[in-house]
mmCIF file of N, CA and C in Angstrom:
data_model
loop_
_atom_site.group_PDB
_atom_site.id
_atom_site.type_symbol
_atom_site.label_atom_id
_atom_site.label_comp_id
_atom_site.label_asym_id
_atom_site.label_seq_id
_atom_site.Cartn_x
_atom_site.Cartn_y
_atom_site.Cartn_z
ATOM 1 N N MET A 1 0.872 -1.256 0.024
ATOM 2 C CA MET A 1 -0.102 -0.066 0.077
ATOM 3 C C MET A 1 0.910 1.258 -0.060
ATOM 4 N N PHE A 2 0.417 2.140 -0.738
ATOM 5 C CA PHE A 2 1.250 3.520 -0.845
ATOM 6 C C PHE A 2 0.431 4.650 -0.247
ATOM 7 N N LEU A 3 1.000 5.492 0.488
ATOM 8 C CA LEU A 3 0.315 6.656 1.108
ATOM 9 C C LEU A 3 0.862 7.880 0.491
ATOM 10 N N HIS A 4 -0.139 8.814 0.213
ATOM 11 C CA HIS A 4 0.248 10.222 -0.280
ATOM 12 C C HIS A 4 0.186 11.186 0.808
ATOM 13 N N ILE A 5 1.353 11.692 1.067
ATOM 14 C CA ILE A 5 1.557 12.524 2.405
ATOM 15 C C ILE A 5 1.807 13.930 1.970
ATOM 16 N N ALA A 6 0.943 14.821 2.755
ATOM 17 C CA ALA A 6 1.152 16.279 2.608
ATOM 18 C C ALA A 6 2.105 16.626 3.690
ATOM 19 N N ILE A 7 3.251 17.256 3.510
ATOM 20 C CA ILE A 7 4.180 17.681 4.449
ATOM 21 C C ILE A 7 4.268 19.090 4.609
ATOM 22 N N PRO A 8 4.150 19.577 5.938
ATOM 23 C CA PRO A 8 4.016 21.046 6.149
ATOM 24 C C PRO A 8 5.448 21.704 5.998
ATOM 25 N N ARG A 9 5.813 21.784 4.770
ATOM 26 C CA ARG A 9 7.118 22.413 4.403
ATOM 27 C C ARG A 9 6.650 23.326 3.086
ATOM 28 N N PRO A 10 7.565 24.271 2.723
ATOM 29 C CA PRO A 10 7.272 25.054 1.473
ATOM 30 C C PRO A 10 7.592 24.340 0.191
ATOM 31 N N VAL A 11 6.789 23.224 0.011
ATOM 32 C CA VAL A 11 6.855 22.492 -1.169
ATOM 33 C C VAL A 11 5.460 22.391 -1.694
ATOM 34 N N GLU A 12 5.255 22.259 -3.070
ATOM 35 C CA GLU A 12 3.926 22.270 -3.638
ATOM 36 C C GLU A 12 3.331 20.886 -3.676
ATOM 37 N N ASP A 13 4.083 19.805 -3.846
ATOM 38 C CA ASP A 13 3.421 18.473 -4.113
ATOM 39 C C ASP A 13 3.406 17.662 -2.943
ATOM 40 N N CYS A 14 2.549 16.566 -2.789
ATOM 41 C CA CYS A 14 2.589 15.657 -1.701
ATOM 42 C C CYS A 14 3.695 14.565 -2.072
ATOM 43 N N PHE A 15 3.991 13.772 -1.208
ATOM 44 C CA PHE A 15 5.039 12.763 -1.324
ATOM 45 C C PHE A 15 4.441 11.480 -1.170
ATOM 46 N N THR A 16 4.895 10.430 -1.738
ATOM 47 C CA THR A 16 4.453 9.119 -1.678
ATOM 48 C C THR A 16 5.486 8.224 -0.945
ATOM 49 N N TYR A 17 4.883 7.703 0.182
ATOM 50 C CA TYR A 17 5.661 6.683 1.003
ATOM 51 C C TYR A 17 5.019 5.317 1.036
ATOM 52 N N ARG A 18 5.704 4.280 1.263
ATOM 53 C CA ARG A 18 5.205 2.888 1.292
ATOM 54 C C ARG A 18 4.763 2.622 2.785
ATOM 55 N N CYS A 19 3.679 2.021 2.885
ATOM 56 C CA CYS A 19 3.189 1.552 4.197
ATOM 57 C C CYS A 19 3.666 0.226 4.493
ATOM 58 N N PRO A 20 4.319 0.173 5.763
ATOM 59 C CA PRO A 20 4.825 -1.287 6.075
ATOM 60 C C PRO A 20 3.455 -2.113 6.533
ATOM 61 N N PRO A 21 3.572 -3.424 6.208
ATOM 62 C CA PRO A 21 2.418 -4.272 6.479
ATOM 63 C C PRO A 21 1.942 -4.192 7.809
ATOM 64 N N GLU A 22 2.629 -3.945 8.906
ATOM 65 C CA GLU A 22 2.248 -4.000 10.239
ATOM 66 C C GLU A 22 1.483 -2.671 10.550
ATOM 67 N N LEU A 23 1.546 -1.748 9.803
ATOM 68 C CA LEU A 23 0.784 -0.334 9.978
ATOM 69 C C LEU A 23 -0.438 -0.328 9.002
ATOM 70 N N GLU A 24 -0.632 -1.160 8.091
ATOM 71 C CA GLU A 24 -1.732 -1.149 7.083
ATOM 72 C C GLU A 24 -3.052 -0.987 7.744
ATOM 73 N N ASP A 25 -3.344 -1.777 8.837
ATOM 74 C CA ASP A 25 -4.755 -1.704 9.453
ATOM 75 C C ASP A 25 -4.954 -0.362 10.131
ATOM 76 N N GLN A 26 -3.880 0.388 10.439
ATOM 77 C CA GLN A 26 -4.214 1.658 11.050
ATOM 78 C C GLN A 26 -4.378 2.877 10.137
ATOM 79 N N VAL A 27 -4.211 2.607 8.791
ATOM 80 C CA VAL A 27 -4.109 3.742 7.866
ATOM 81 C C VAL A 27 -5.597 4.257 7.573
ATOM 82 N N SER A 28 -5.765 5.530 7.679
ATOM 83 C CA SER A 28 -7.022 6.279 7.416
ATOM 84 C C SER A 28 -6.526 7.682 6.853
ATOM 85 N N ILE A 29 -7.279 8.105 5.918
ATOM 86 C CA ILE A 29 -7.073 9.447 5.315
ATOM 87 C C ILE A 29 -7.420 10.537 6.592
ATOM 88 N N GLY A 30 -6.519 11.390 6.783
ATOM 89 C CA GLY A 30 -6.716 12.436 7.866
ATOM 90 C C GLY A 30 -5.882 12.278 8.966
ATOM 91 N N LYS A 31 -5.172 11.102 9.060
ATOM 92 C CA LYS A 31 -4.376 10.903 10.170
ATOM 93 C C LYS A 31 -2.950 11.476 10.035
ATOM 94 N N ARG A 32 -2.318 11.734 11.067
ATOM 95 C CA ARG A 32 -0.953 12.186 11.008
ATOM 96 C C ARG A 32 0.127 11.058 11.011
ATOM 97 N N VAL A 33 1.184 11.170 10.314
ATOM 98 C CA VAL A 33 2.244 10.154 10.307
ATOM 99 C C VAL A 33 3.607 10.748 10.414
ATOM 100 N N ILE A 34 4.531 9.979 10.875
ATOM 101 C CA ILE A 34 6.024 10.249 10.921
ATOM 102 C C ILE A 34 6.524 9.651 9.822
ATOM 103 N N VAL A 35 7.361 10.507 8.861
ATOM 104 C CA VAL A 35 7.899 10.039 7.672
ATOM 105 C C VAL A 35 9.394 10.669 7.619
ATOM 106 N N PRO A 36 10.399 9.826 7.099
ATOM 107 C CA PRO A 36 11.633 10.412 6.690
ATOM 108 C C PRO A 36 11.627 11.455 5.651
ATOM 109 N N PHE A 37 12.196 12.519 5.822
ATOM 110 C CA PHE A 37 12.189 13.734 4.931
ATOM 111 C C PHE A 37 13.561 14.300 4.752
ATOM 112 N N GLY A 38 14.377 13.919 3.915
ATOM 113 C CA GLY A 38 15.748 14.396 3.823
ATOM 114 C C GLY A 38 16.443 13.676 4.941
ATOM 115 N N ARG A 39 17.212 14.498 5.717
ATOM 116 C CA ARG A 39 17.836 13.859 6.916
ATOM 117 C C ARG A 39 17.030 13.949 8.262
ATOM 118 N N GLN A 40 15.863 14.336 8.230
ATOM 119 C CA GLN A 40 15.138 14.402 9.371
ATOM 120 C C GLN A 40 13.796 13.659 9.260
ATOM 121 N N GLN A 41 13.166 13.486 10.427
ATOM 122 C CA GLN A 41 11.804 12.865 10.501
ATOM 123 C C GLN A 41 10.688 13.999 10.671
ATOM 124 N N VAL A 42 9.610 14.050 9.808
ATOM 125 C CA VAL A 42 8.669 15.030 10.022
ATOM 126 C C VAL A 42 7.346 14.486 10.140
ATOM 127 N N THR A 43 6.351 15.210 10.602
ATOM 128 C CA THR A 43 4.977 14.794 10.654
ATOM 129 C C THR A 43 4.319 15.299 9.393
ATOM 130 N N GLY A 44 3.547 14.422 8.823
ATOM 131 C CA GLY A 44 2.820 14.664 7.670
ATOM 132 C C GLY A 44 1.343 14.128 7.866
ATOM 133 N N PHE A 45 0.526 14.457 6.827
ATOM 134 C CA PHE A 45 -0.845 14.098 6.787
ATOM 135 C C PHE A 45 -1.268 13.211 5.612
ATOM 136 N N ILE A 46 -1.872 12.080 5.955
ATOM 137 C CA ILE A 46 -2.343 11.141 4.943
ATOM 138 C C ILE A 46 -3.467 11.738 4.162
ATOM 139 N N ILE A 47 -3.147 11.912 2.817
ATOM 140 C CA ILE A 47 -4.104 12.648 1.961
ATOM 141 C C ILE A 47 -4.953 11.556 1.115
ATOM 142 N N SER A 48 -4.230 10.520 0.688
ATOM 143 C CA SER A 48 -4.886 9.518 -0.028
ATOM 144 C C SER A 48 -3.973 8.281 0.010
ATOM 145 N N THR A 49 -4.576 7.118 -0.500
ATOM 146 C CA THR A 49 -3.944 5.830 -0.581
ATOM 147 C C THR A 49 -3.968 5.349 -1.984
ATOM 148 N N SER A 50 -3.099 4.310 -2.246
ATOM 149 C CA SER A 50 -3.205 3.503 -3.512
ATOM 150 C C SER A 50 -2.520 2.180 -3.338
ATOM 151 N N LEU A 51 -2.860 1.317 -3.953
ATOM 152 C CA LEU A 51 -2.320 -0.109 -4.000
ATOM 153 C C LEU A 51 -1.251 -0.166 -4.977
ATOM 154 N N ASP A 52 -1.148 0.546 -6.027
ATOM 155 C CA ASP A 52 -0.172 0.440 -7.038
ATOM 156 C C ASP A 52 0.905 1.620 -6.940
ATOM 157 N N ILE A 53 2.040 1.359 -7.544
ATOM 158 C CA ILE A 53 3.026 2.469 -7.626
ATOM 159 C C ILE A 53 2.457 3.644 -8.301
ATOM 160 N N PRO A 54 2.478 4.763 -7.882
ATOM 161 C CA PRO A 54 1.776 5.972 -8.683
ATOM 162 C C PRO A 54 2.432 6.092 -10.027
ATOM 163 N N TYR A 55 1.603 6.485 -10.961
ATOM 164 C CA TYR A 55 2.081 6.655 -12.327
ATOM 165 C C TYR A 55 3.204 7.764 -12.465
ATOM 166 N N THR A 56 3.344 8.665 -11.404
ATOM 167 C CA THR A 56 4.341 9.714 -11.492
ATOM 168 C C THR A 56 5.843 9.020 -11.389
ATOM 169 N N PHE A 57 5.954 7.874 -10.967
ATOM 170 C CA PHE A 57 7.214 7.302 -10.675
ATOM 171 C C PHE A 57 7.579 6.648 -12.195
ATOM 172 N N SER A 58 8.875 6.703 -12.362
ATOM 173 C CA SER A 58 9.392 6.091 -13.638
ATOM 174 C C SER A 58 9.303 4.527 -13.478
ATOM 175 N N ALA A 59 9.310 3.978 -14.668
ATOM 176 C CA ALA A 59 9.325 2.447 -14.602
ATOM 177 C C ALA A 59 10.491 1.831 -13.847
ATOM 178 N N GLY A 60 11.555 2.650 -13.675
ATOM 179 C CA GLY A 60 12.754 2.144 -12.945
ATOM 180 C C GLY A 60 12.644 1.997 -11.450
ATOM 181 N N HIS A 61 11.698 2.679 -10.867
ATOM 182 C CA HIS A 61 11.479 2.580 -9.462
ATOM 183 C C HIS A 61 10.920 1.266 -9.075
ATOM 184 N N LYS A 62 11.328 0.840 -7.981
ATOM 185 C CA LYS A 62 10.727 -0.408 -7.287
ATOM 186 C C LYS A 62 10.200 -0.081 -5.985
ATOM 187 N N LYS A 63 9.201 -0.932 -5.574
ATOM 188 C CA LYS A 63 8.574 -0.747 -4.335
ATOM 189 C C LYS A 63 9.537 -0.414 -3.072
ATOM 190 N N ARG A 64 10.552 -1.233 -3.124
ATOM 191 C CA ARG A 64 11.489 -1.126 -1.985
ATOM 192 C C ARG A 64 12.320 0.132 -1.911
ATOM 193 N N GLU A 65 12.298 0.881 -3.032
ATOM 194 C CA GLU A 65 13.123 2.104 -3.175
ATOM 195 C C GLU A 65 12.201 3.335 -2.498
ATOM 196 N N ILE A 66 10.940 3.143 -2.495
ATOM 197 C CA ILE A 66 10.078 4.179 -1.857
ATOM 198 C C ILE A 66 10.271 4.007 -0.377
ATOM 199 N N LYS A 67 10.385 5.243 0.267
ATOM 200 C CA LYS A 67 10.711 5.106 1.681
ATOM 201 C C LYS A 67 9.408 4.862 2.511
ATOM 202 N N PRO A 68 9.681 4.033 3.559
ATOM 203 C CA PRO A 68 8.315 3.628 4.457
ATOM 204 C C PRO A 68 7.984 4.666 5.426
ATOM 205 N N VAL A 69 6.766 4.685 5.750
ATOM 206 C CA VAL A 69 6.227 5.471 6.761
ATOM 207 C C VAL A 69 6.788 4.913 8.205
ATOM 208 N N LEU A 70 7.164 5.679 9.085
ATOM 209 C CA LEU A 70 7.793 5.211 10.319
ATOM 210 C C LEU A 70 6.635 5.022 11.374
ATOM 211 N N ASN A 71 5.666 5.826 11.504
ATOM 212 C CA ASN A 71 4.684 5.583 12.566
ATOM 213 C C ASN A 71 3.412 6.351 12.149
ATOM 214 N N ILE A 72 2.359 5.774 12.596
ATOM 215 C CA ILE A 72 0.941 6.496 12.565
ATOM 216 C C ILE A 72 0.782 6.982 13.866
ATOM 217 N N LEU A 73 0.407 8.283 14.049
ATOM 218 C CA LEU A 73 0.281 8.994 15.224
ATOM 219 C C LEU A 73 -0.973 8.813 15.890
ATOM 220 N N ASP A 74 -2.207 8.897 15.135
ATOM 221 C CA ASP A 74 -3.474 9.149 15.610
ATOM 222 C C ASP A 74 -4.242 7.894 15.621
ATOM 223 N N PRO A 75 -5.071 7.663 16.591
ATOM 224 C CA PRO A 75 -6.024 6.493 16.566
ATOM 225 C C PRO A 75 -7.120 6.686 15.665
ATOM 226 N N SER A 76 -7.522 7.909 15.400
ATOM 227 C CA SER A 76 -8.623 8.219 14.528
ATOM 228 C C SER A 76 -8.233 9.580 13.822
ATOM 229 N N PRO A 77 -8.814 9.637 12.413
ATOM 230 C CA PRO A 77 -8.511 10.844 11.694
ATOM 231 C C PRO A 77 -8.817 12.293 12.473
ATOM 232 N N LEU A 78 -7.821 13.065 12.191
ATOM 233 C CA LEU A 78 -8.046 14.423 12.723
ATOM 234 C C LEU A 78 -8.845 15.386 11.828
ATOM 235 N N ILE A 79 -8.815 14.973 10.533
ATOM 236 C CA ILE A 79 -9.523 15.873 9.472
ATOM 237 C C ILE A 79 -10.166 14.907 8.501
ATOM 238 N N ASP A 80 -11.348 15.345 7.999
ATOM 239 C CA ASP A 80 -12.075 14.477 7.186
ATOM 240 C C ASP A 80 -11.806 15.031 5.690
ATOM 241 N N GLU A 81 -12.393 14.121 4.744
ATOM 242 C CA GLU A 81 -11.974 14.385 3.262
ATOM 243 C C GLU A 81 -12.666 15.802 2.918
ATOM 244 N N THR A 82 -13.773 16.213 3.453
ATOM 245 C CA THR A 82 -14.339 17.502 3.093
ATOM 246 C C THR A 82 -13.457 18.714 3.608
ATOM 247 N N MET A 83 -12.740 18.543 4.800
ATOM 248 C CA MET A 83 -11.770 19.628 5.269
ATOM 249 C C MET A 83 -10.635 19.563 4.337
ATOM 250 N N ILE A 84 -10.038 18.225 3.874
ATOM 251 C CA ILE A 84 -8.973 18.161 3.060
ATOM 252 C C ILE A 84 -9.303 18.837 1.744
ATOM 253 N N SER A 85 -10.351 18.697 1.172
ATOM 254 C CA SER A 85 -10.740 19.345 -0.012
ATOM 255 C C SER A 85 -10.815 20.805 0.102
ATOM 256 N N LEU A 86 -11.295 21.323 1.193
ATOM 257 C CA LEU A 86 -11.282 22.640 1.525
ATOM 258 C C LEU A 86 -9.779 23.459 1.549
ATOM 259 N N CYS A 87 -9.002 22.591 2.216
ATOM 260 C CA CYS A 87 -7.640 22.970 2.461
ATOM 261 C C CYS A 87 -6.883 22.962 1.106
ATOM 262 N N LYS A 88 -7.232 21.994 0.355
ATOM 263 C CA LYS A 88 -6.657 21.841 -1.053
ATOM 264 C C LYS A 88 -7.020 23.109 -1.894
ATOM 265 N N TRP A 89 -8.322 23.416 -1.783
ATOM 266 C CA TRP A 89 -8.827 24.742 -2.654
ATOM 267 C C TRP A 89 -8.131 25.958 -2.005
ATOM 268 N N ALA A 90 -7.909 26.083 -0.716
ATOM 269 C CA ALA A 90 -7.287 27.231 -0.318
ATOM 270 C C ALA A 90 -5.733 27.342 -0.600
ATOM 271 N N SER A 91 -5.262 26.122 -0.661
ATOM 272 C CA SER A 91 -3.829 26.064 -1.085
ATOM 273 C C SER A 91 -3.669 26.569 -2.482
ATOM 274 N N GLU A 92 -4.576 26.145 -3.463
ATOM 275 C CA GLU A 92 -4.399 26.542 -4.834
ATOM 276 C C GLU A 92 -4.901 27.960 -4.920
ATOM 277 N N TYR A 93 -5.870 28.389 -4.284
ATOM 278 C CA TYR A 93 -6.471 29.797 -4.345
ATOM 279 C C TYR A 93 -5.385 30.783 -3.884
ATOM 280 N N TYR A 94 -4.815 30.532 -2.757
ATOM 281 C CA TYR A 94 -3.855 31.540 -2.032
ATOM 282 C C TYR A 94 -2.431 31.200 -2.552
ATOM 283 N N LEU A 95 -2.161 30.112 -3.391
ATOM 284 C CA LEU A 95 -0.825 29.796 -3.747
ATOM 285 C C LEU A 95 0.084 29.540 -2.514
ATOM 286 N N PHE A 96 -0.463 28.790 -1.627
ATOM 287 C CA PHE A 96 0.308 28.411 -0.308
ATOM 288 C C PHE A 96 0.430 26.879 -0.318
ATOM 289 N N PRO A 97 1.594 26.438 0.143
ATOM 290 C CA PRO A 97 1.817 24.914 0.018
ATOM 291 C C PRO A 97 0.701 24.194 0.945
ATOM 292 N N PHE A 98 0.232 23.100 0.271
ATOM 293 C CA PHE A 98 -0.918 22.298 0.729
ATOM 294 C C PHE A 98 -0.664 21.831 2.286
ATOM 295 N N GLY A 99 0.411 21.186 2.537
ATOM 296 C CA GLY A 99 0.906 20.722 3.896
ATOM 297 C C GLY A 99 0.778 21.856 4.893
ATOM 298 N N MET A 100 1.214 22.973 4.564
ATOM 299 C CA MET A 100 1.338 24.154 5.492
ATOM 300 C C MET A 100 -0.183 24.698 5.700
ATOM 301 N N VAL A 101 -1.000 24.536 4.700
ATOM 302 C CA VAL A 101 -2.385 24.797 4.888
ATOM 303 C C VAL A 101 -3.049 23.944 5.929
ATOM 304 N N LEU A 102 -2.747 22.664 5.762
ATOM 305 C CA LEU A 102 -3.274 21.669 6.689
ATOM 306 C C LEU A 102 -2.725 21.803 8.045
ATOM 307 N N LYS A 103 -1.463 22.156 8.149
ATOM 308 C CA LYS A 103 -0.892 22.408 9.476
ATOM 309 C C LYS A 103 -1.578 23.623 10.211
ATOM 310 N N THR A 104 -1.850 24.685 9.455
ATOM 311 C CA THR A 104 -2.385 25.860 9.916
ATOM 312 C C THR A 104 -3.900 25.524 10.437
ATOM 313 N N ALA A 105 -4.469 24.700 9.536
ATOM 314 C CA ALA A 105 -6.051 24.278 9.937
ATOM 315 C C ALA A 105 -6.065 23.604 11.224
ATOM 316 N N LEU A 106 -4.991 22.837 11.572
ATOM 317 C CA LEU A 106 -4.915 21.950 12.605
ATOM 318 C C LEU A 106 -3.957 22.485 13.759
ATOM 319 N N SER A 107 -3.779 23.778 13.802
ATOM 320 C CA SER A 107 -2.706 24.405 14.515
ATOM 321 C C SER A 107 -2.899 23.983 16.056
ATOM 322 N N GLY A 108 -4.089 23.790 16.665
ATOM 323 C CA GLY A 108 -4.163 23.566 18.058
ATOM 324 C C GLY A 108 -3.797 22.106 18.517
ATOM 325 N N ILE A 109 -3.349 21.243 17.403
ATOM 326 C CA ILE A 109 -3.014 19.860 17.766
ATOM 327 C C ILE A 109 -1.414 19.847 17.919
ATOM 328 N N PRO A 110 -0.992 19.295 19.112
ATOM 329 C CA PRO A 110 0.464 19.376 19.285
ATOM 330 C C PRO A 110 1.121 18.428 18.402
ATOM 331 N N GLU A 111 2.472 18.738 18.020
ATOM 332 C CA GLU A 111 3.280 17.835 17.254
ATOM 333 C C GLU A 111 3.785 16.749 18.073
ATOM 334 N N GLU A 112 4.296 15.685 17.487
ATOM 335 C CA GLU A 112 4.880 14.558 18.227
ATOM 336 C C GLU A 112 5.919 14.920 19.262
ATOM 337 N N LYS A 113 6.866 15.887 18.816
ATOM 338 C CA LYS A 113 7.943 16.335 19.589
ATOM 339 C C LYS A 113 7.453 17.083 20.836
ATOM 340 N N GLU A 114 6.189 17.740 20.696
ATOM 341 C CA GLU A 114 5.673 18.476 21.797
ATOM 342 C C GLU A 114 4.992 17.619 22.831
ATOM 343 N N LEU A 115 4.697 16.316 22.387
ATOM 344 C CA LEU A 115 4.013 15.449 23.322
ATOM 345 C C LEU A 115 4.879 14.779 24.453
ATOM 346 N N LYS A 116 6.216 14.844 24.219
ATOM 347 C CA LYS A 116 7.250 14.184 25.020
ATOM 348 C C LYS A 116 7.293 15.062 26.239
ATOM 349 N N THR A 117 7.585 14.231 27.379
ATOM 350 C CA THR A 117 7.804 14.958 28.598
ATOM 351 C C THR A 117 9.215 15.389 28.881
ATOM 352 N N PRO A 118 9.406 16.577 29.493
ATOM 353 C CA PRO A 118 10.645 16.978 29.681
ATOM 354 C C PRO A 118 11.610 15.922 30.484
ATOM 355 N N LYS A 119 12.850 15.934 30.147
ATOM 356 C CA LYS A 119 13.797 14.951 30.769
ATOM 357 C C LYS A 119 14.113 15.324 32.321
ATOM 358 N N LYS A 120 13.986 16.548 32.614
ATOM 359 C CA LYS A 120 14.164 17.012 34.038
ATOM 360 C C LYS A 120 13.153 18.049 34.324
ATOM 361 N N LYS A 121 12.333 17.798 35.389
ATOM 362 C CA LYS A 121 11.510 18.750 35.987
ATOM 363 C C LYS A 121 12.122 19.662 36.958
ATOM 364 N N HIS A 122 11.796 20.878 36.866
ATOM 365 C CA HIS A 122 12.389 21.865 37.867
ATOM 366 C C HIS A 122 11.326 22.289 38.816
ATOM 367 N N ASN A 123 11.621 22.246 40.081
ATOM 368 C CA ASN A 123 10.716 22.765 41.206
ATOM 369 C C ASN A 123 11.136 24.177 41.507
ATOM 370 N N ILE A 124 10.266 25.152 41.138
ATOM 371 C CA ILE A 124 10.743 26.546 41.279
ATOM 372 C C ILE A 124 10.948 26.832 42.753
ATOM 373 N N LEU A 125 10.291 26.338 43.635
ATOM 374 C CA LEU A 125 10.435 26.620 45.148
ATOM 375 C C LEU A 125 11.890 26.156 45.525
ATOM 376 N N GLU A 126 12.234 24.896 45.135
ATOM 377 C CA GLU A 126 13.522 24.444 45.392
ATOM 378 C C GLU A 126 14.649 25.264 44.777
ATOM 379 N N MET A 127 14.476 25.639 43.563
ATOM 380 C CA MET A 127 15.467 26.560 42.840
ATOM 381 C C MET A 127 15.672 27.862 43.655
ATOM 382 N N TYR A 128 14.539 28.360 44.143
ATOM 383 C CA TYR A 128 14.529 29.615 44.983
ATOM 384 C C TYR A 128 15.320 29.491 46.214
ATOM 385 N N MET A 129 15.025 28.288 46.985
ATOM 386 C CA MET A 129 15.638 28.094 48.176
ATOM 387 C C MET A 129 17.112 27.831 48.059
ATOM 388 N N GLU A 130 17.576 27.245 46.956
ATOM 389 C CA GLU A 130 18.989 27.058 46.746
ATOM 390 C C GLU A 130 19.810 28.325 46.394
ATOM 391 N N LYS A 131 19.110 29.270 45.999
ATOM 392 C CA LYS A 131 19.863 30.655 45.803
ATOM 393 C C LYS A 131 20.105 31.370 47.012
ATOM 394 N N GLU A 132 19.185 31.136 48.093
ATOM 395 C CA GLU A 132 19.394 31.784 49.273
ATOM 396 C C GLU A 132 20.389 31.280 50.238
#
């Protein structure tokens, strides 16, 4: 299975990733995923799915050359197909990258990196007492 992912970066197109078999039962349009993007891992949005290699790939590409999705973040979709269509329209109308429109529309939802707890908690009262 292949997933078409909108990434909130200043790029115009969506990107195609391969879905590992162990994640296929979790796939739904509108969920967030973690994908490799260059040298980093980023959060993207599942826009559509397909069973075949997209026609945009040349005949020389093989399934294993397409990078896999690393993780699916959400148990249920955060955005439905109607909202995706509206964001796509806004992207085209305002000439703004589709992934960034989606991120803006869902701006109240924390990123994966924001969900992690801090390594060390500071107690303000203890810090104050140490200074005296």
